mmCIF file of C-alpha atoms in Angstrom:
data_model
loop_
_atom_site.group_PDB
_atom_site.id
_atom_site.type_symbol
_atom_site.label_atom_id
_atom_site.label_comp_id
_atom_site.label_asym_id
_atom_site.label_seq_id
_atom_site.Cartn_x
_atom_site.Cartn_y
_atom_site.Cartn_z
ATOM 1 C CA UNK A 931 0.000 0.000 0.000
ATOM 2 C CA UNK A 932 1.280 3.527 -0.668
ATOM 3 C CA UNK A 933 2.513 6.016 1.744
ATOM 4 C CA UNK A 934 1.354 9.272 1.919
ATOM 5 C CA UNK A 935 4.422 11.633 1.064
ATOM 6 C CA UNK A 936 5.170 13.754 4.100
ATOM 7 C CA UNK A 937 4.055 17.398 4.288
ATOM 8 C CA UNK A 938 6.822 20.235 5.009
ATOM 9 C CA UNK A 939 7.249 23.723 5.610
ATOM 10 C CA UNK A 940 3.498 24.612 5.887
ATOM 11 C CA UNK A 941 2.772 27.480 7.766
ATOM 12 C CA UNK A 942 -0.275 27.301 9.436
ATOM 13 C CA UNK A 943 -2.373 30.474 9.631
ATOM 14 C CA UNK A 944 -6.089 29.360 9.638
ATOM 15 C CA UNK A 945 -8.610 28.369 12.463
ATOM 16 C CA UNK A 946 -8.692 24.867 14.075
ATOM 17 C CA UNK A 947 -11.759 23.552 12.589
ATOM 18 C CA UNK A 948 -10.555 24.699 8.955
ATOM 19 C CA UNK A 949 -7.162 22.850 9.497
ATOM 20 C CA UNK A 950 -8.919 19.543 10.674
ATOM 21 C CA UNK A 951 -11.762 19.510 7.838
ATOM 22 C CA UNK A 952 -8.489 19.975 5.260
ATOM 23 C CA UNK A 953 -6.138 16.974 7.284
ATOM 24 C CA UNK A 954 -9.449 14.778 7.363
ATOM 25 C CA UNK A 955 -9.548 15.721 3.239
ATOM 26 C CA UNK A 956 -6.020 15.128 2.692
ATOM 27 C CA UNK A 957 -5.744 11.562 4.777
ATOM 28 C CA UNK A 958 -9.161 10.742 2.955
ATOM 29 C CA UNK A 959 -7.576 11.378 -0.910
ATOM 30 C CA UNK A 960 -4.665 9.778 0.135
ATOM 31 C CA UNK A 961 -6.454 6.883 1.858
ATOM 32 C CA UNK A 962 -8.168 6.447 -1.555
ATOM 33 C CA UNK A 963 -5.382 6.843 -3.611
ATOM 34 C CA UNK A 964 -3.423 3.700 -1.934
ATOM 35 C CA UNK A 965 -6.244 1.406 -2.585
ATOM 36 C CA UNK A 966 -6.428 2.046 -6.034
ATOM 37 C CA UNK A 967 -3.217 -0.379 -6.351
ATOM 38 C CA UNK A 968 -2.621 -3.361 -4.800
ATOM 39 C CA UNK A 969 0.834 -4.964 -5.579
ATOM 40 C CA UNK A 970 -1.191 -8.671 -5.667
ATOM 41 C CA UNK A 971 -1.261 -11.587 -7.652
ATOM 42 C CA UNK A 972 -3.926 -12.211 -9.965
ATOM 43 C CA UNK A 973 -6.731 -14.706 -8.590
ATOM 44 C CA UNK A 974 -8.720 -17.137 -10.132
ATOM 45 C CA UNK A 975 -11.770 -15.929 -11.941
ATOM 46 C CA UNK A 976 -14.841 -15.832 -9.992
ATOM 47 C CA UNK A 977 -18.022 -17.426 -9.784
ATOM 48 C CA UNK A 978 -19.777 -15.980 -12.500
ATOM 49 C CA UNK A 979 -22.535 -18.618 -12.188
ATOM 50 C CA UNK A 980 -23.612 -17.909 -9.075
ATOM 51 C CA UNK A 981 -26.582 -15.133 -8.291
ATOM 52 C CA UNK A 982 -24.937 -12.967 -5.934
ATOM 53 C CA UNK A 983 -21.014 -13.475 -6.927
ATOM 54 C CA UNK A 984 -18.805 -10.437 -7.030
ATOM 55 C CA UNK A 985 -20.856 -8.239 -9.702
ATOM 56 C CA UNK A 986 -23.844 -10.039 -9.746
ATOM 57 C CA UNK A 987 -26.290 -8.282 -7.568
ATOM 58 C CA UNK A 988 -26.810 -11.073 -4.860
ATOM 59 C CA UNK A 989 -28.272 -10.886 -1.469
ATOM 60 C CA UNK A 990 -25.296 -10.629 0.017
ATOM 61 C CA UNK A 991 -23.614 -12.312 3.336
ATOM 62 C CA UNK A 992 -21.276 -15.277 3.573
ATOM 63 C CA UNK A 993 -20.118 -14.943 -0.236
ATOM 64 C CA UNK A 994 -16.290 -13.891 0.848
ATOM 65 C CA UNK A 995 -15.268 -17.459 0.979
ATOM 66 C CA UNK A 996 -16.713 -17.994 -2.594
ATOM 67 C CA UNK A 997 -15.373 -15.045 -4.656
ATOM 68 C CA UNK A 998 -12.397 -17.140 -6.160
ATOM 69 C CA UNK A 999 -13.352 -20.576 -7.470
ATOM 70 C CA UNK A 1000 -10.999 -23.939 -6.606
ATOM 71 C CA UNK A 1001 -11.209 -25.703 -9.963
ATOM 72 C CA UNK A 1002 -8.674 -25.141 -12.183
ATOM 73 C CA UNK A 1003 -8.239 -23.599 -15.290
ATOM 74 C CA UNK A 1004 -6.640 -25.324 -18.014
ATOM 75 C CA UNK A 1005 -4.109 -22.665 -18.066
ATOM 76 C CA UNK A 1006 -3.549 -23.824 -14.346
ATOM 77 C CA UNK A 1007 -3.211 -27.534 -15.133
ATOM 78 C CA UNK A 1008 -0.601 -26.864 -17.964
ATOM 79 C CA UNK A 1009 1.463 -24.496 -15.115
ATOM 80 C CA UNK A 1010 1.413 -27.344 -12.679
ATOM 81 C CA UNK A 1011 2.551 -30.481 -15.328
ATOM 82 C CA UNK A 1012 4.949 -27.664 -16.525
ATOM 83 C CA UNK A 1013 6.472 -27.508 -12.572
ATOM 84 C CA UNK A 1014 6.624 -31.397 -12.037
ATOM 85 C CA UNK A 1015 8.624 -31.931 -15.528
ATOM 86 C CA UNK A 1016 10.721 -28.797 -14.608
ATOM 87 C CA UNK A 1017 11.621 -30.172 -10.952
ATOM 88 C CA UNK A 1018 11.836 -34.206 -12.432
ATOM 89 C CA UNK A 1019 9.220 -35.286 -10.517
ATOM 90 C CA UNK A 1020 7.689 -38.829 -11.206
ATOM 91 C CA UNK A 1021 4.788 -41.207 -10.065
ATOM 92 C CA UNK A 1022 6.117 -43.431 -7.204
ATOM 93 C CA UNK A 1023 4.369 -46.869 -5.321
ATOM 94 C CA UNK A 1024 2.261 -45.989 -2.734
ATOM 95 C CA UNK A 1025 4.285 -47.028 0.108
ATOM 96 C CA UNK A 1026 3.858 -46.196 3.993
ATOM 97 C CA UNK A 1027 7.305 -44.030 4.587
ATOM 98 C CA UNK A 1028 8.412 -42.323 7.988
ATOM 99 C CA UNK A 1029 6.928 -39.671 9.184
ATOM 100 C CA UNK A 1030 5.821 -38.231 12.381
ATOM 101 C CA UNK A 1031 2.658 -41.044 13.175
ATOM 102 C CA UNK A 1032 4.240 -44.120 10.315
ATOM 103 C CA UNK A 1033 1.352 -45.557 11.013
ATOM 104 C CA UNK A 1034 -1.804 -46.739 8.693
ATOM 105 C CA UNK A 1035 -5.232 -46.087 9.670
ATOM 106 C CA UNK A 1036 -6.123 -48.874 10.743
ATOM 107 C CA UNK A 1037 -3.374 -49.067 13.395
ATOM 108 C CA UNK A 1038 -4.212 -45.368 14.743
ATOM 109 C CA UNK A 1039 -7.969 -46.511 15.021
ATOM 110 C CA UNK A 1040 -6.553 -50.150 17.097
ATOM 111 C CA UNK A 1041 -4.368 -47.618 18.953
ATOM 112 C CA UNK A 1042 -7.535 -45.138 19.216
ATOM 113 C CA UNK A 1043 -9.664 -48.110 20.326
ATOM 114 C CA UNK A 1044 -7.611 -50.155 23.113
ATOM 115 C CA UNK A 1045 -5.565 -47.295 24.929
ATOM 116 C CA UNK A 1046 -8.193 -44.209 23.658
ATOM 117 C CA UNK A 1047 -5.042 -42.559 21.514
ATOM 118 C CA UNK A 1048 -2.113 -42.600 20.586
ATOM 119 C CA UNK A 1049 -0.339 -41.529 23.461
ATOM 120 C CA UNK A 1050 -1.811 -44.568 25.236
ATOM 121 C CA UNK A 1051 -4.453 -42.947 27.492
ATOM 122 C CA UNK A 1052 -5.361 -45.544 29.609
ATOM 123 C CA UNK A 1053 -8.247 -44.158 32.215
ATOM 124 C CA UNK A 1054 -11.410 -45.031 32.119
ATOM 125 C CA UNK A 1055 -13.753 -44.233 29.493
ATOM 126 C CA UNK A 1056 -15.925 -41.800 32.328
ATOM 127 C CA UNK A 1057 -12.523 -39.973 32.745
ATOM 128 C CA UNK A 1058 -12.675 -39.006 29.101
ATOM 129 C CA UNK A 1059 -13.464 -35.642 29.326
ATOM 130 C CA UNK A 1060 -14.254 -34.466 25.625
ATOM 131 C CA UNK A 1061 -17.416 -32.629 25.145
ATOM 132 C CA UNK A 1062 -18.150 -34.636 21.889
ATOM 133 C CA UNK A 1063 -17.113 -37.739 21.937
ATOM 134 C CA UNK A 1064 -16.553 -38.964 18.200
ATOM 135 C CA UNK A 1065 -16.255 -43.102 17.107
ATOM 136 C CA UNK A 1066 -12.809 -44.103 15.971
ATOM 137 C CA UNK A 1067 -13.666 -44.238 12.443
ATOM 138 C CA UNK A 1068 -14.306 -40.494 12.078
ATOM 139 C CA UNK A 1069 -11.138 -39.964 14.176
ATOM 140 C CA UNK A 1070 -8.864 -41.377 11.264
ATOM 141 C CA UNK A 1071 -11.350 -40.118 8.991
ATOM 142 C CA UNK A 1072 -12.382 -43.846 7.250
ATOM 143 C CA UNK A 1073 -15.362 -41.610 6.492
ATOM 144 C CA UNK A 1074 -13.142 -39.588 3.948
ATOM 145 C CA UNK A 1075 -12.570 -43.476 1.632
ATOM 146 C CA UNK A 1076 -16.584 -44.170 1.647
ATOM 147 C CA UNK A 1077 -16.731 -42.307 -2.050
ATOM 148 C CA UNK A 1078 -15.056 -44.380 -4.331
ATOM 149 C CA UNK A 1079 -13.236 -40.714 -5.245
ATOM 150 C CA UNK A 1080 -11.407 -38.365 -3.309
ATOM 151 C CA UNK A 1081 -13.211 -36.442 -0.120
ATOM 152 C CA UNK A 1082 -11.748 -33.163 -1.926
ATOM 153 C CA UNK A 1083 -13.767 -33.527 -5.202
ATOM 154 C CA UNK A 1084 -16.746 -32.156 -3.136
ATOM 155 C CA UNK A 1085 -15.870 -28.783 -3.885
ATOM 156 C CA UNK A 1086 -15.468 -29.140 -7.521
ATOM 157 C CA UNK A 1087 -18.978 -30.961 -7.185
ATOM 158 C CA UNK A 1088 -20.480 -28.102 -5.237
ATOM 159 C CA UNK A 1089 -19.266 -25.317 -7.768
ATOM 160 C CA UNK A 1090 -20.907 -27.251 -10.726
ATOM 161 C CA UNK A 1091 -24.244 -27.756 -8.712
ATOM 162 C CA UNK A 1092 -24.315 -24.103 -7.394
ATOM 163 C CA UNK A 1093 -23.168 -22.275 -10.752
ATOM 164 C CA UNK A 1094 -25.994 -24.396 -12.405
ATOM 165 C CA UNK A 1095 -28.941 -23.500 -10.219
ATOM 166 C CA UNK A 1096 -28.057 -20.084 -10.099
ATOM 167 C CA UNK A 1097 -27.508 -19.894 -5.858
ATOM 168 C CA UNK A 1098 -27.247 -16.958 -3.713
ATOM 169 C CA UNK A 1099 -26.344 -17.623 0.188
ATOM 170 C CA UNK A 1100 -30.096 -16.605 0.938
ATOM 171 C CA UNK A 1101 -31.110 -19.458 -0.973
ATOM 172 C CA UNK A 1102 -33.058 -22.931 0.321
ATOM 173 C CA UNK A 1103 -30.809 -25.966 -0.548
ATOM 174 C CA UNK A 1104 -32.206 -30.060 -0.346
ATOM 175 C CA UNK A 1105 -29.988 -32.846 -0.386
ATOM 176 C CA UNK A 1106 -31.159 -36.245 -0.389
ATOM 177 C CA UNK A 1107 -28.390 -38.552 1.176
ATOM 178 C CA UNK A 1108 -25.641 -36.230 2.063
ATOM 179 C CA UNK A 1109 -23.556 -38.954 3.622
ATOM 180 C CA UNK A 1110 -20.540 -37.420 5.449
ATOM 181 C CA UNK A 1111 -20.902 -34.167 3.788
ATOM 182 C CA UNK A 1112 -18.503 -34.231 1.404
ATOM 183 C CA UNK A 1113 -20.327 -32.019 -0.802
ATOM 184 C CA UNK A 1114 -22.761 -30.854 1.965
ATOM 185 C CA UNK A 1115 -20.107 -28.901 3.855
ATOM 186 C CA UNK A 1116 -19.319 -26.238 0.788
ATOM 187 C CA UNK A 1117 -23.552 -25.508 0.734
ATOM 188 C CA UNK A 1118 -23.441 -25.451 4.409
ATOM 189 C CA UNK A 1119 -20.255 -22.976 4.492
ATOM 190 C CA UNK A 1120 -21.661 -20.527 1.580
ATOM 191 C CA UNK A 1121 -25.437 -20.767 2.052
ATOM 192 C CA UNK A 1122 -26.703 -18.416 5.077
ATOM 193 C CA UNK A 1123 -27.627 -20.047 8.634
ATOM 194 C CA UNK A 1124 -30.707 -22.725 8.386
ATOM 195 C CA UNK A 1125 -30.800 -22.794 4.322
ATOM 196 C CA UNK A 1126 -28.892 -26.212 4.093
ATOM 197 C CA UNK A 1127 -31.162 -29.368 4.641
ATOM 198 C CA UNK A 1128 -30.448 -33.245 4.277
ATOM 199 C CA UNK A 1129 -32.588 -36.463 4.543
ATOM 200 C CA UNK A 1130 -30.111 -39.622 5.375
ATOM 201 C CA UNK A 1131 -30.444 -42.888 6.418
ATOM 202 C CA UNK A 1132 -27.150 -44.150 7.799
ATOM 203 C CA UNK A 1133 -25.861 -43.664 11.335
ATOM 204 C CA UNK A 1134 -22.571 -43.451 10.979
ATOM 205 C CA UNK A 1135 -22.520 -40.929 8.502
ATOM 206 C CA UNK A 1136 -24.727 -38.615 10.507
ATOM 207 C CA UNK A 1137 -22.154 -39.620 13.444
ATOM 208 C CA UNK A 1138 -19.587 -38.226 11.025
ATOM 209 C CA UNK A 1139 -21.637 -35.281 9.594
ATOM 210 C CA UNK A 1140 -22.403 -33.785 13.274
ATOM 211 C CA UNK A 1141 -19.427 -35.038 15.864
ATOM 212 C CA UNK A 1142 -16.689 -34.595 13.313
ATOM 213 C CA UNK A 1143 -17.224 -32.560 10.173
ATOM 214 C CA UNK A 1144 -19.259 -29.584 11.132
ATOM 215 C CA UNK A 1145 -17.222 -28.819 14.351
ATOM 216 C CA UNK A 1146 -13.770 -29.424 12.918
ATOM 217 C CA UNK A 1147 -14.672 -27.029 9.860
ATOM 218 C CA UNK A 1148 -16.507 -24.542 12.531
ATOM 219 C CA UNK A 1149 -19.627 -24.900 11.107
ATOM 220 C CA UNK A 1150 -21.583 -25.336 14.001
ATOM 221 C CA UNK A 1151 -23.274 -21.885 13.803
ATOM 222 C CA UNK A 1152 -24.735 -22.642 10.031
ATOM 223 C CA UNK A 1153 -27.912 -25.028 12.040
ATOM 224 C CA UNK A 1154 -27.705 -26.946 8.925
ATOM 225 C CA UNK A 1155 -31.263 -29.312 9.221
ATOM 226 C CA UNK A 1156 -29.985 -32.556 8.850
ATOM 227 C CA UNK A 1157 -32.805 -34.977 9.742
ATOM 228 C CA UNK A 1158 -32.650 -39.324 9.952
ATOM 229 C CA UNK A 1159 -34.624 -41.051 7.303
ATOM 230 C CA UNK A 1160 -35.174 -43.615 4.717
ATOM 231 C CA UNK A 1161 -38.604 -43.570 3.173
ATOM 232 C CA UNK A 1162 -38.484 -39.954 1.232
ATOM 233 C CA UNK A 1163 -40.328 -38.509 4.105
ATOM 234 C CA UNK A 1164 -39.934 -34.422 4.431
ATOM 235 C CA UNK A 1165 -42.438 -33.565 6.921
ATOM 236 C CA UNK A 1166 -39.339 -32.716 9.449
ATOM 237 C CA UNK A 1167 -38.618 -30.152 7.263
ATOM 238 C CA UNK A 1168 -41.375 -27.655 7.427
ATOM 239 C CA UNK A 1169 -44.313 -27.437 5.219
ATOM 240 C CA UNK A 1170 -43.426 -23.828 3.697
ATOM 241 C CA UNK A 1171 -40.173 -24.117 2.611
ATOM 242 C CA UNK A 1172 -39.836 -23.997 -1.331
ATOM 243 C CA UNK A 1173 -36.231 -24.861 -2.533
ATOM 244 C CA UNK A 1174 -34.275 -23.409 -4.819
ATOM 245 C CA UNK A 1175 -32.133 -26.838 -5.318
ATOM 246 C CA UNK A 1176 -32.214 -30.278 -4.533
ATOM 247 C CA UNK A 1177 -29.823 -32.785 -5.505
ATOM 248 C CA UNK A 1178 -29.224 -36.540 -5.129
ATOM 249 C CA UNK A 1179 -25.557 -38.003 -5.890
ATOM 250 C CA UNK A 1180 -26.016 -41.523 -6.671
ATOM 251 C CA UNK A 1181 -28.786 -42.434 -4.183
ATOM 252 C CA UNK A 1182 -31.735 -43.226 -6.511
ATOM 253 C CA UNK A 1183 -29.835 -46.089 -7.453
ATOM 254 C CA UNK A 1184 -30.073 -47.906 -4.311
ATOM 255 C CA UNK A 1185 -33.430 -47.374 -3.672
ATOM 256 C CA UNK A 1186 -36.437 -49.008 -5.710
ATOM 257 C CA UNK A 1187 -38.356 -47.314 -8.039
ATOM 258 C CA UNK A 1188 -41.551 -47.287 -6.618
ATOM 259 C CA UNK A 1189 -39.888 -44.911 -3.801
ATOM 260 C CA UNK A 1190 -38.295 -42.483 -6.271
ATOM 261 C CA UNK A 1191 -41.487 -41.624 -7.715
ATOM 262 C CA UNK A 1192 -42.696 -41.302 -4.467
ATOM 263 C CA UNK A 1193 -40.477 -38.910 -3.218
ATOM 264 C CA UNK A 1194 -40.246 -36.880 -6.315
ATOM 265 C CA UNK A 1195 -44.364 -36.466 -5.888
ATOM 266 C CA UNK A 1196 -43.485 -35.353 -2.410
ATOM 267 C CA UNK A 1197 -40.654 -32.710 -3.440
ATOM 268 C CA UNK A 1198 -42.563 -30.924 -6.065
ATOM 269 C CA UNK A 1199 -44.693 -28.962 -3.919
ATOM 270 C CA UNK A 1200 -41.129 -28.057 -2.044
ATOM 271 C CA UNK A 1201 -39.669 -27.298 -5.371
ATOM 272 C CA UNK A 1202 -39.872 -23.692 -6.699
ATOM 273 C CA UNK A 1203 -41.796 -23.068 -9.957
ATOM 274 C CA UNK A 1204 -39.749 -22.153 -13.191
ATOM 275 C CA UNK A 1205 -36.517 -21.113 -11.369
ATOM 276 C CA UNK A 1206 -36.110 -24.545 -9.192
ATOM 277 C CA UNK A 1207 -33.696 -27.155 -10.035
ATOM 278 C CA UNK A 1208 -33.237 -30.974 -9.768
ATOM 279 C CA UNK A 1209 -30.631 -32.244 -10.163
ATOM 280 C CA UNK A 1210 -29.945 -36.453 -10.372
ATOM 281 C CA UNK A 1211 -26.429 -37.844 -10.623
ATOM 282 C CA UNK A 1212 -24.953 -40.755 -12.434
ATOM 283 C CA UNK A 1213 -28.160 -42.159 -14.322
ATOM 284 C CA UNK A 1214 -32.107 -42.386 -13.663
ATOM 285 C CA UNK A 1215 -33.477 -45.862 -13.918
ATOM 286 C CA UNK A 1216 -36.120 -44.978 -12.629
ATOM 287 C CA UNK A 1217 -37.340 -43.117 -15.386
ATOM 288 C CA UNK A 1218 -35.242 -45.280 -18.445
ATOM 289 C CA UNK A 1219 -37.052 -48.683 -17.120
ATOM 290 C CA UNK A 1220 -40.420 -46.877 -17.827
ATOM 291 C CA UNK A 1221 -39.266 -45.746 -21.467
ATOM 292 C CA UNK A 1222 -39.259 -42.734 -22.700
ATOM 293 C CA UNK A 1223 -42.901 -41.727 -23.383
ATOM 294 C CA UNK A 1224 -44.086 -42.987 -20.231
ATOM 295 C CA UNK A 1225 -41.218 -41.401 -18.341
ATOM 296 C CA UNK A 1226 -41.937 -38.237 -19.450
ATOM 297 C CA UNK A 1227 -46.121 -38.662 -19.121
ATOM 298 C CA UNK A 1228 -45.156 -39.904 -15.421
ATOM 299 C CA UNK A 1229 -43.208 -36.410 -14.929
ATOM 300 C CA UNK A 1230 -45.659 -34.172 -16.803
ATOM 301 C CA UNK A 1231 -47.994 -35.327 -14.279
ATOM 302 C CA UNK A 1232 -46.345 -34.421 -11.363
ATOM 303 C CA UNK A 1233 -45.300 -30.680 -12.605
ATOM 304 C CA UNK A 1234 -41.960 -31.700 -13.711
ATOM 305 C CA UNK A 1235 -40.134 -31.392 -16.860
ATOM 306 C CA UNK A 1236 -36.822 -33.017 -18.186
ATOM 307 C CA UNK A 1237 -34.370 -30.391 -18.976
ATOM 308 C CA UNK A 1238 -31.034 -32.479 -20.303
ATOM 309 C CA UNK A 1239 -28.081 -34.611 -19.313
ATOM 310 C CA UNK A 1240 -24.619 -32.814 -17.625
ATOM 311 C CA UNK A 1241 -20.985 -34.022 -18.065
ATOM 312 C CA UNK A 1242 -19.638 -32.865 -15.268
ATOM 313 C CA UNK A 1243 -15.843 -33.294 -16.007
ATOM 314 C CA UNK A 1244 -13.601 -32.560 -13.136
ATOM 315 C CA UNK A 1245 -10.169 -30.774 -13.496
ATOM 316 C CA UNK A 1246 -9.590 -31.531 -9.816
ATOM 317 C CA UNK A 1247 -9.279 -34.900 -10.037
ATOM 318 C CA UNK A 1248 -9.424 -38.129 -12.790
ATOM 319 C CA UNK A 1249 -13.489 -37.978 -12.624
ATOM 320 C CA UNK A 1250 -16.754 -37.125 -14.358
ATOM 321 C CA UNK A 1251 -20.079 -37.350 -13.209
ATOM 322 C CA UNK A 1252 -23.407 -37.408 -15.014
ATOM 323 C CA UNK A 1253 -26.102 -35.224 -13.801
ATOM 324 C CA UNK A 1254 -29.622 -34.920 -15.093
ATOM 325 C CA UNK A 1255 -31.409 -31.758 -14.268
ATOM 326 C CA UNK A 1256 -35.410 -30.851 -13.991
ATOM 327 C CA UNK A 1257 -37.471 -28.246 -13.274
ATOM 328 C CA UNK A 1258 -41.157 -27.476 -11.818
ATOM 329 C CA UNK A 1259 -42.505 -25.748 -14.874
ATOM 330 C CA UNK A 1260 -46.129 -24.677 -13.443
ATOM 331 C CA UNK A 1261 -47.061 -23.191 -9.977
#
């Protein structure tokens, strides 16, 4: 930041208030002048997508986090392979080397389990006296491997959902099995307190989401609604709250098609007309086993049209995902 150059020989002949109104003037144009340049590196290009991202006229509140975007450019990726060639870097075996804790997972969660740590805390367990006590799993973070990609694609797979439903942080976000959160924690973080909710079944995960992931990442104060069920039921939710997304990643596979159309009756009344989106990852059986007239007679009768198939191809990380994406399109 600039300095102001340093006034001298001024002799001072006028009244008090005169000379502090002209000080206040000349720290003020001086102030301004220093923020006009800002010796900085160039950031990544914002969120253009997004309804509310820096130019775009949003509601405003808990967008700093957001302005710069974490997948990479291609420009990006070519700079990085560029580096590892430069500095003769090359693919090694995955093997366990020395460190600080040499030890695998599953030997910090035996060490975790038998002497409650590492450091062989042997008391007993009513001596323990953490305010939230968290299962071994979520301690080594086995939750991170339930994916079948890696925990840090979330982000990529929030920016693609959010940019594509056009989100502000005032708006109302569903997400039908949102396991540990790995995608669940970037809505949670940008959306504004109490607009982030989630129907899922397993315990552990919900161990996971609320003893481990929302207090390491200080979440806490977001109230995300995360609510225990199985059977598509969203009366926990409130009756008058009208979403502005809801998403499923792979979960309408495992559950039979009977129950899909079930809960996608249920959600339309929660979905909002025209500007709404849902969004279905990796495929919908339930519609392609019905055939392609009937699918879309079966949707046309519940308020819903079929808006088109998503690549979603990450530059994170060696992935794609398919996403198919509908909207209410009558109130």
């Amino acid at each position: 930041m600039a300095s102001s150059p340093t006034q001298k020989g001024v002799v001072i002949t006028v009244p008090v208030l005169v000379l502090s109104v002209s000080v206040a003037a000349i720290m003020l144009f001086f102030l301004i002048s220093s923020l006009s340049y800002c010796d900085c590196p160039a950031s990544a290009p914002p969120l253009q997508g997004f309804a509310g991202a820096a130019g775009g006229g949003g509601s405003g509140g808990g967008l700093a986090d957001y302005k710069e975007r974490i997948s990479p450019t291609k420009e990006d990726i070519e700079w990085v392979k560029d580096q590892i060639r430069l500095n003769g870097l090359h693919m090694q075996d995955n093997v366990l080397r020395k460190g600080i804790n040499p030890r695998t997972r599953a030997q910090q969660l035996d060490d975790l389990i038998h002497y409650k740590g590492i450091s062989h805390y042997e008391e007993p367990e009513y001596n323990n006296h953490t305010a939230l006590p968290c299962p071994g799993e979520l301690l080594v973070e086995e939750h991170h491997s339930n994916y079948g990609e890696p925990w840090a694609g979330g982000r990529d797979v929030f920016e693609f959902l959010a940019e594509a439903a056009h989100l502000s942080p005032n708006s109302q976000v569903l997400e039908i099995g949102c396991g540990t959160l790995r995608v669940g924690l970037h809505f949670i973080r940008y959306l504004s307190p109490e607009h982030y909710h989630c129907l899922e079944r397993d315990e552990l995960s919900l161990m996971a989401a609320l003893r481990y992931e929302l207090p390491s990442q200080g979440l806490l104060y977001k109230r995300p609604l995360i609510v225990r069920g199985e059977d598509m039921e969203f009366s926990k939710f409130g009756a008058g709250v009208m979403y502005d997304l809801i998403y499923a990643s792979a979960v309408f596979l495992h559950m039979p098609d009977k129950l899909v159309w079930v809960g996608l009756e249920r959600l339309v009344s929660k979905l909002k007309p025209y500007d709404g989106r849902i969004f279905v990852s990796h495929n919908i059986k339930f519609c392609s086993r019905l055939g392609g007239e009937e699918c879309t007679k079966r949707l046309t009768s519940l308020g819903l049209e079929y808006l088109g198939k998503h690549t979603h191809d990450s530059l994170l990380f060696n992935h794609y995902e398919i996403w198919f994406e509908f909207k209410r399109f009558k109130a």
